[in-house]
Amino acid sequence: MRVSTQIDPGICNFNAVVTADTEDSQNVTFEFVSECETIKEFDKLIQEISPVDAIMALGPGEDPILSKARELLQPRGCCEACVVPAGTVKIMHVVAGLSLPKDVSLKIARE
């Protein structure tokens, strides 16, 4: 199965397309398309740990995708809240049959 998602990360305007693929509903590989240099680096980090075992990622430790994201994004400060890693985990769950496909969104408003 193959699942793709288009992610609009907000103010940076570096949209991303993330595709997850699995043949066994457990081991998942990813493709990233983005003009963002940070997401291109994130792609390389995820390729190093691919395929990601979606079932094991549900365990009590930190998800391996989010762990790699933290390793990359935390030192950069402004990028730490990037939604692309969370979207990557979401489509991993969908492609592995652990979650139903439904769009998600964040709406931010000052009050």
PDB file of C-alpha atoms in Angstrom:
ATOM      1  CA  MET A   1       0.000   0.000   0.000  1.00  0.00           C
ATOM      2  CA  ARG A   2       1.120   3.545  -0.679  1.00  0.00           C
ATOM      3  CA  VAL A   3      -0.166   6.723   1.023  1.00  0.00           C
ATOM      4  CA  SER A   4       0.770  10.346   0.331  1.00  0.00           C
ATOM      5  CA  THR A   5       0.067  13.548   2.170  1.00  0.00           C
ATOM      6  CA  GLN A   6       0.566  17.188   1.285  1.00  0.00           C
ATOM      7  CA  ILE A   7       1.743  19.240   4.246  1.00  0.00           C
ATOM      8  CA  ASP A   8       1.502  23.027   4.447  1.00  0.00           C
ATOM      9  CA  PRO A   9       3.798  23.814   7.383  1.00  0.00           C
ATOM     10  CA  GLY A  10       2.706  27.430   7.760  1.00  0.00           C
ATOM     11  CA  ILE A  11       4.704  30.622   7.740  1.00  0.00           C
ATOM     12  CA  CYS A  12       7.847  29.208   6.111  1.00  0.00           C
ATOM     13  CA  ASN A  13       5.829  28.259   2.976  1.00  0.00           C
ATOM     14  CA  PHE A  14       8.021  25.195   2.369  1.00  0.00           C
ATOM     15  CA  ASN A  15       5.276  22.753   1.477  1.00  0.00           C
ATOM     16  CA  ALA A  16       6.132  19.077   1.582  1.00  0.00           C
ATOM     17  CA  VAL A  17       4.756  15.925   0.040  1.00  0.00           C
ATOM     18  CA  VAL A  18       5.452  12.837   2.105  1.00  0.00           C
ATOM     19  CA  THR A  19       4.766   9.368   0.738  1.00  0.00           C
ATOM     20  CA  ALA A  20       4.776   6.201   2.834  1.00  0.00           C
ATOM     21  CA  ASP A  21       4.952   2.731   1.326  1.00  0.00           C
ATOM     22  CA  THR A  22       4.668  -0.757   2.800  1.00  0.00           C
ATOM     23  CA  GLU A  23       4.301  -4.260   1.418  1.00  0.00           C
ATOM     24  CA  ASP A  24       3.612  -5.978   4.745  1.00  0.00           C
ATOM     25  CA  SER A  25       1.609  -3.382   6.745  1.00  0.00           C
ATOM     26  CA  GLN A  26       4.499  -3.069   9.195  1.00  0.00           C
ATOM     27  CA  ASN A  27       7.812  -2.037   7.627  1.00  0.00           C
ATOM     28  CA  VAL A  28       7.421   1.414   6.087  1.00  0.00           C
ATOM     29  CA  THR A  29       9.638   3.413   3.737  1.00  0.00           C
ATOM     30  CA  PHE A  30       9.252   7.109   2.956  1.00  0.00           C
ATOM     31  CA  GLU A  31       9.799   9.641   0.185  1.00  0.00           C
ATOM     32  CA  PHE A  32       9.948  13.394   0.812  1.00  0.00           C
ATOM     33  CA  VAL A  33       9.567  16.179  -1.741  1.00  0.00           C
ATOM     34  CA  SER A  34      10.189  19.712  -0.490  1.00  0.00           C
ATOM     35  CA  GLU A  35      12.248  22.793  -1.298  1.00  0.00           C
ATOM     36  CA  CYS A  36      13.142  23.041   2.411  1.00  0.00           C
ATOM     37  CA  GLU A  37      16.785  22.214   3.083  1.00  0.00           C
ATOM     38  CA  THR A  38      15.907  21.028   6.595  1.00  0.00           C
ATOM     39  CA  ILE A  39      13.305  18.571   5.255  1.00  0.00           C
ATOM     40  CA  LYS A  40      15.855  17.329   2.720  1.00  0.00           C
ATOM     41  CA  GLU A  41      18.185  16.606   5.665  1.00  0.00           C
ATOM     42  CA  PHE A  42      15.296  14.989   7.550  1.00  0.00           C
ATOM     43  CA  ASP A  43      14.709  12.763   4.511  1.00  0.00           C
ATOM     44  CA  LYS A  44      18.334  11.555   4.674  1.00  0.00           C
ATOM     45  CA  LEU A  45      18.014  10.789   8.404  1.00  0.00           C
ATOM     46  CA  ILE A  46      14.808   8.807   7.854  1.00  0.00           C
ATOM     47  CA  GLN A  47      16.383   6.852   4.979  1.00  0.00           C
ATOM     48  CA  GLU A  48      19.108   5.770   7.428  1.00  0.00           C
ATOM     49  CA  ILE A  49      16.524   4.065   9.671  1.00  0.00           C
ATOM     50  CA  SER A  50      14.181   2.815   6.934  1.00  0.00           C
ATOM     51  CA  PRO A  51      12.240   0.719   6.782  1.00  0.00           C
ATOM     52  CA  VAL A  52      10.625   1.874  10.010  1.00  0.00           C
ATOM     53  CA  ASP A  53       8.725  -0.799  11.927  1.00  0.00           C
ATOM     54  CA  ALA A  54       5.372   0.933  12.466  1.00  0.00           C
ATOM     55  CA  ILE A  55       4.219  -1.523  15.124  1.00  0.00           C
ATOM     56  CA  MET A  56       7.410  -1.273  17.185  1.00  0.00           C
ATOM     57  CA  ALA A  57       7.195   2.536  16.899  1.00  0.00           C
ATOM     58  CA  LEU A  58       4.011   2.355  18.994  1.00  0.00           C
ATOM     59  CA  GLY A  59       6.047   1.117  21.974  1.00  0.00           C
ATOM     60  CA  PRO A  60       6.771   3.040  25.159  1.00  0.00           C
ATOM     61  CA  GLY A  61       9.911   4.759  23.825  1.00  0.00           C
ATOM     62  CA  GLU A  62      10.010   7.777  21.551  1.00  0.00           C
ATOM     63  CA  ASP A  63       8.899   7.153  17.980  1.00  0.00           C
ATOM     64  CA  PRO A  64      12.052   6.754  15.823  1.00  0.00           C
ATOM     65  CA  ILE A  65      10.824   9.331  13.301  1.00  0.00           C
ATOM     66  CA  LEU A  66      10.194  11.930  16.006  1.00  0.00           C
ATOM     67  CA  SER A  67      13.530  11.074  17.578  1.00  0.00           C
ATOM     68  CA  LYS A  68      15.340  11.826  14.303  1.00  0.00           C
ATOM     69  CA  ALA A  69      13.300  15.013  13.932  1.00  0.00           C
ATOM     70  CA  ARG A  70      14.285  16.164  17.420  1.00  0.00           C
ATOM     71  CA  GLU A  71      17.948  15.402  16.669  1.00  0.00           C
ATOM     72  CA  LEU A  72      17.784  17.610  13.566  1.00  0.00           C
ATOM     73  CA  LEU A  73      15.318  20.334  14.514  1.00  0.00           C
ATOM     74  CA  GLN A  74      16.054  21.099  18.159  1.00  0.00           C
ATOM     75  CA  PRO A  75      19.407  22.803  17.519  1.00  0.00           C
ATOM     76  CA  ARG A  76      17.746  24.999  14.868  1.00  0.00           C
ATOM     77  CA  GLY A  77      15.242  26.597  17.245  1.00  0.00           C
ATOM     78  CA  CYS A  78      12.715  28.097  14.865  1.00  0.00           C
ATOM     79  CA  CYS A  79      12.135  24.782  13.091  1.00  0.00           C
ATOM     80  CA  GLU A  80      11.526  22.712  16.230  1.00  0.00           C
ATOM     81  CA  ALA A  81       7.737  22.981  15.860  1.00  0.00           C
ATOM     82  CA  CYS A  82       7.758  21.812  12.212  1.00  0.00           C
ATOM     83  CA  VAL A  83       4.649  19.717  11.496  1.00  0.00           C
ATOM     84  CA  VAL A  84       6.258  17.589   8.767  1.00  0.00           C
ATOM     85  CA  PRO A  85       7.613  14.970  11.223  1.00  0.00           C
ATOM     86  CA  ALA A  86       4.198  14.600  12.898  1.00  0.00           C
ATOM     87  CA  GLY A  87       2.578  14.266   9.472  1.00  0.00           C
ATOM     88  CA  THR A  88       5.132  11.588   8.607  1.00  0.00           C
ATOM     89  CA  VAL A  89       4.188   9.580  11.697  1.00  0.00           C
ATOM     90  CA  LYS A  90       0.490  10.012  10.877  1.00  0.00           C
ATOM     91  CA  ILE A  91       0.812   8.588   7.368  1.00  0.00           C
ATOM     92  CA  MET A  92       2.998   5.774   8.669  1.00  0.00           C
ATOM     93  CA  HIS A  93       0.107   4.773  10.925  1.00  0.00           C
ATOM     94  CA  VAL A  94      -2.338   5.022   8.021  1.00  0.00           C
ATOM     95  CA  VAL A  95      -0.269   2.997   5.558  1.00  0.00           C
ATOM     96  CA  ALA A  96       0.323   0.317   8.208  1.00  0.00           C
ATOM     97  CA  GLY A  97      -3.413   0.081   8.971  1.00  0.00           C
ATOM     98  CA  LEU A  98      -2.981   1.440  12.510  1.00  0.00           C
ATOM     99  CA  SER A  99      -5.026   4.565  11.859  1.00  0.00           C
ATOM    100  CA  LEU A 100      -7.822   5.546   9.495  1.00  0.00           C
ATOM    101  CA  PRO A 101      -7.077   8.084   6.747  1.00  0.00           C
ATOM    102  CA  LYS A 102      -8.553  11.430   7.778  1.00  0.00           C
ATOM    103  CA  ASP A 103      -7.207  14.926   7.167  1.00  0.00           C
ATOM    104  CA  VAL A 104      -5.868  16.789  10.176  1.00  0.00           C
ATOM    105  CA  SER A 105      -5.447  20.533  10.621  1.00  0.00           C
ATOM    106  CA  LEU A 106      -4.224  23.208  12.972  1.00  0.00           C
ATOM    107  CA  LYS A 107      -5.831  26.623  13.051  1.00  0.00           C
ATOM    108  CA  ILE A 108      -3.875  29.223  14.972  1.00  0.00           C
ATOM    109  CA  ALA A 109      -5.471  32.488  16.052  1.00  0.00           C
ATOM    110  CA  ARG A 110      -4.291  35.229  18.386  1.00  0.00           C
ATOM    111  CA  GLU A 111      -6.797  36.233  21.001  1.00  0.00           C
TER     112      GLU A 111
END
